[in-house]
Short mmCIF file of N, CA and C in Angstrom, two decimals:
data_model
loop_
_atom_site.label_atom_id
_atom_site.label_comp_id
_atom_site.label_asym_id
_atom_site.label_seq_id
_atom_site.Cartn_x
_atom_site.Cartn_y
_atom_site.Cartn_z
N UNK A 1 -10.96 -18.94 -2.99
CA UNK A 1 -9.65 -18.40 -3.26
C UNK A 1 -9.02 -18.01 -1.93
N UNK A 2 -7.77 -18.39 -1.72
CA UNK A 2 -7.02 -17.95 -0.45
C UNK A 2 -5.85 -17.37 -0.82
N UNK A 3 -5.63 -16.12 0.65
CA UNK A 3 -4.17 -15.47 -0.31
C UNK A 3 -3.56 -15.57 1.16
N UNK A 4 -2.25 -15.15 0.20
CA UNK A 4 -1.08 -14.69 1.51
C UNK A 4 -0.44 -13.91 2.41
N UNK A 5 -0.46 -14.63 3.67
CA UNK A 5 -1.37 -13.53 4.90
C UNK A 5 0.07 -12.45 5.22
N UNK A 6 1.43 -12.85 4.25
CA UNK A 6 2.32 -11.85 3.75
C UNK A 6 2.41 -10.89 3.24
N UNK A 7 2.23 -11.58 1.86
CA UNK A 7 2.52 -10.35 0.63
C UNK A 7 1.13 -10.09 -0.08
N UNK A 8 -0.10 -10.74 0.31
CA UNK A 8 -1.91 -10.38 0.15
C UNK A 8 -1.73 -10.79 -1.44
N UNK A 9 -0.98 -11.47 -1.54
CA UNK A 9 -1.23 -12.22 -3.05
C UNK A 9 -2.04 -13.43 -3.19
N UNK A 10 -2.73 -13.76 -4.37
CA UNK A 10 -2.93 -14.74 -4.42
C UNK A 10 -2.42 -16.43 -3.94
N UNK A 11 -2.79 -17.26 -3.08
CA UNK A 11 -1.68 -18.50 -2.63
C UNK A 11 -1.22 -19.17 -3.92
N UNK A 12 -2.35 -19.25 -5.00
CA UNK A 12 -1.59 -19.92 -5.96
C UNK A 12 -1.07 -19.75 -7.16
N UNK A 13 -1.14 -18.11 -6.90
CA UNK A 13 -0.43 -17.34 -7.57
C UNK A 13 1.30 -17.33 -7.77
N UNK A 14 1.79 -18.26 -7.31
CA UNK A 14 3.00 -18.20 -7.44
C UNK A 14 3.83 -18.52 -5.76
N UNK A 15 5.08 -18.79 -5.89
CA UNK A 15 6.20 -19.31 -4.98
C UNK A 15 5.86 -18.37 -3.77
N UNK A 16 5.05 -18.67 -2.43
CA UNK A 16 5.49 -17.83 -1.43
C UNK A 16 6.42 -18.74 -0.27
N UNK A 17 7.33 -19.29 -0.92
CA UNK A 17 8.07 -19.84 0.42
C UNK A 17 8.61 -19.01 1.32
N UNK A 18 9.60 -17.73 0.73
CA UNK A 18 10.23 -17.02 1.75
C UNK A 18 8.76 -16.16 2.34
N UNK A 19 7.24 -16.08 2.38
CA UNK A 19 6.62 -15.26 2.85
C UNK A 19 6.13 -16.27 3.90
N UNK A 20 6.19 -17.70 3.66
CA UNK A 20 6.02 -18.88 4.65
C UNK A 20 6.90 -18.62 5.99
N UNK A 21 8.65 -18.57 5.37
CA UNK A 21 9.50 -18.42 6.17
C UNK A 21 9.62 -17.25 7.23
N UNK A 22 9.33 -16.01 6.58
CA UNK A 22 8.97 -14.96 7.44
C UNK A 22 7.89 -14.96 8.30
N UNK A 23 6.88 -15.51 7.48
CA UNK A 23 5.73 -16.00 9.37
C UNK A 23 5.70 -16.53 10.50
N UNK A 24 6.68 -18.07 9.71
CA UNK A 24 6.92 -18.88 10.65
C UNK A 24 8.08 -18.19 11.70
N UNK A 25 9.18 -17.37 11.05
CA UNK A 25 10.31 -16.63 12.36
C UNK A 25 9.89 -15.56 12.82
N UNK A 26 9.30 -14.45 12.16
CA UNK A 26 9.29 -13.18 12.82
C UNK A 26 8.06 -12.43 12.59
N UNK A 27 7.37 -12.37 11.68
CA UNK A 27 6.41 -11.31 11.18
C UNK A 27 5.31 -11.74 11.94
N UNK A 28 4.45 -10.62 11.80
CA UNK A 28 2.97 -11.18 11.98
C UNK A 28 2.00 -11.15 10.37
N UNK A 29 1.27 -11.85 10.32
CA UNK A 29 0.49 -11.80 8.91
C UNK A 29 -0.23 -10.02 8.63
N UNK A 30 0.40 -9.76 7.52
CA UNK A 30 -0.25 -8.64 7.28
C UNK A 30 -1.48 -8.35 6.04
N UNK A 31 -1.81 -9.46 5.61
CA UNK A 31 -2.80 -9.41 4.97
C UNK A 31 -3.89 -10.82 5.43
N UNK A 32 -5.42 -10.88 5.36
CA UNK A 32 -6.35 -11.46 5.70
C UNK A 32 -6.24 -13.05 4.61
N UNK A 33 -5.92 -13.75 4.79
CA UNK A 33 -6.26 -14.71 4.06
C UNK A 33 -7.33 -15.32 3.60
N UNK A 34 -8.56 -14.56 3.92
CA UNK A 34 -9.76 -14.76 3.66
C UNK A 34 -10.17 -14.58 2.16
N UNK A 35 -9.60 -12.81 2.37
CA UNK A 35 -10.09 -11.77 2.24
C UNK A 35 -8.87 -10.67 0.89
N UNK A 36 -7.59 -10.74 1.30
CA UNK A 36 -6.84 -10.16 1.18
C UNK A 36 -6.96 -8.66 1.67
N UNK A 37 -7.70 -8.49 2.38
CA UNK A 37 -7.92 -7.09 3.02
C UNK A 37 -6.44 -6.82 3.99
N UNK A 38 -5.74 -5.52 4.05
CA UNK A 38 -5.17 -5.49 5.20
C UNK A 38 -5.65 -5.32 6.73
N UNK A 39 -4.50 -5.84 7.11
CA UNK A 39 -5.19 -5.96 8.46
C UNK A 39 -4.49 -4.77 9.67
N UNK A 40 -4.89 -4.96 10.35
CA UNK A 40 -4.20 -3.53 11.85
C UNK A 40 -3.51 -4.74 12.13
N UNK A 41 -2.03 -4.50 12.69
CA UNK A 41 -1.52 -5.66 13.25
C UNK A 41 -0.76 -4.43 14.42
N UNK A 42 -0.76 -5.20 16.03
CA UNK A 42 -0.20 -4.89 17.00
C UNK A 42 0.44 -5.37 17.61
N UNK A 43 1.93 -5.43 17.32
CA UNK A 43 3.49 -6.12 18.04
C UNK A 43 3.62 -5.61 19.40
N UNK A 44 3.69 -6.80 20.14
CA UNK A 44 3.93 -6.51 21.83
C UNK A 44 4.90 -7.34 21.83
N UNK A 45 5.61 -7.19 23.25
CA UNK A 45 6.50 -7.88 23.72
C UNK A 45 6.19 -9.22 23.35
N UNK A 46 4.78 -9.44 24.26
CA UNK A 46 3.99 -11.06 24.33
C UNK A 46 3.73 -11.79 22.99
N UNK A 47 3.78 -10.90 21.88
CA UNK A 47 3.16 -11.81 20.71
C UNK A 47 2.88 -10.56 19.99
N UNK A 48 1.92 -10.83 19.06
CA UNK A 48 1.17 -10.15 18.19
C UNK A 48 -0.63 -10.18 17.92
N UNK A 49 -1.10 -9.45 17.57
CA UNK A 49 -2.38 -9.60 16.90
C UNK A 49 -2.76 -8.94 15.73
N UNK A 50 -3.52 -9.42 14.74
CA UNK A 50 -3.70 -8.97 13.28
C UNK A 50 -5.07 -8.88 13.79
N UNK A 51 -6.39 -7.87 12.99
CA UNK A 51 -7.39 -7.60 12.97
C UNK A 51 -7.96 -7.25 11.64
N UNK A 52 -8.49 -7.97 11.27
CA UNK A 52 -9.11 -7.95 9.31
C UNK A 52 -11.01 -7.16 9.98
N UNK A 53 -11.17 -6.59 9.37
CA UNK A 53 -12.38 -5.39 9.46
C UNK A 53 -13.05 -6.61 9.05
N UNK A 54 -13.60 -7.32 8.23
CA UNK A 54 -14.40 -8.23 8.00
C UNK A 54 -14.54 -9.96 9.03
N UNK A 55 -13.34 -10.35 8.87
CA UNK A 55 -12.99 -11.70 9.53
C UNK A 55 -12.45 -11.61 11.11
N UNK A 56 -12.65 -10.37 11.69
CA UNK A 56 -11.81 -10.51 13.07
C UNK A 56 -10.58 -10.72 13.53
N UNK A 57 -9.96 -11.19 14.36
CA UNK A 57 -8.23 -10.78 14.61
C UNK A 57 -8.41 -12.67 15.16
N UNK A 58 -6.60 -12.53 14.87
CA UNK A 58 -5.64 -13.41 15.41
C UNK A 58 -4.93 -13.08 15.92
N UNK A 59 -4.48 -13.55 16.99
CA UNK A 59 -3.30 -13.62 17.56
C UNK A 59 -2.23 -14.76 17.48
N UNK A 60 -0.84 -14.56 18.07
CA UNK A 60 0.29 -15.32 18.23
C UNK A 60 0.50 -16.85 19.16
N UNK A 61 -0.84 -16.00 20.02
CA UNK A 61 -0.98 -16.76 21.52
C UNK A 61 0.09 -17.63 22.39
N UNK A 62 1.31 -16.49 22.06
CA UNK A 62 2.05 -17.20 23.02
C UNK A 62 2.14 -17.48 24.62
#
C-alpha cells in the first residue's frame, strides 16, 4: 500500500492530482509514502528535507 506524501492518504484512495501539483511547484512532502507516518520537514533557502522516523529523509537536492 502507498500513500500520499501530501495529504498521507491512501494513493488509491481517490483523485490526488492537485496534491501531485503542489509537490511538483512548491511543497515539500509531508507525509512518508511508505508509511504514512508524518514526517519533520525543513525549508531552506537551498531546498528542503523531509525525515520519516522509520524510512529516513529526502531531500529536494537542488
Amino acid at each position: 500500500m502507498t500513500y500520499c506524501s501530501f495529504c498521507g492518504k491512501e494513493e488509491a484512495g481517490g483523485d490526488h492530482a492537485f496534491c501531485r501539483q503542489r509537490l511538483s511547484l512548491i511543497d515539500p512532502p509531508r507525509y512518508c509514502s511508505e508509511c504514512a507516518r508524518r514526517m519533520v520537514v525543513q525549508v531552506t533557502p537551498d531546498g528542503w528535507a523531509a525525515r520519516c522516523s522509520r524510512h529516513g529523509e529526502i531531500t529536494s537536492a537542488r
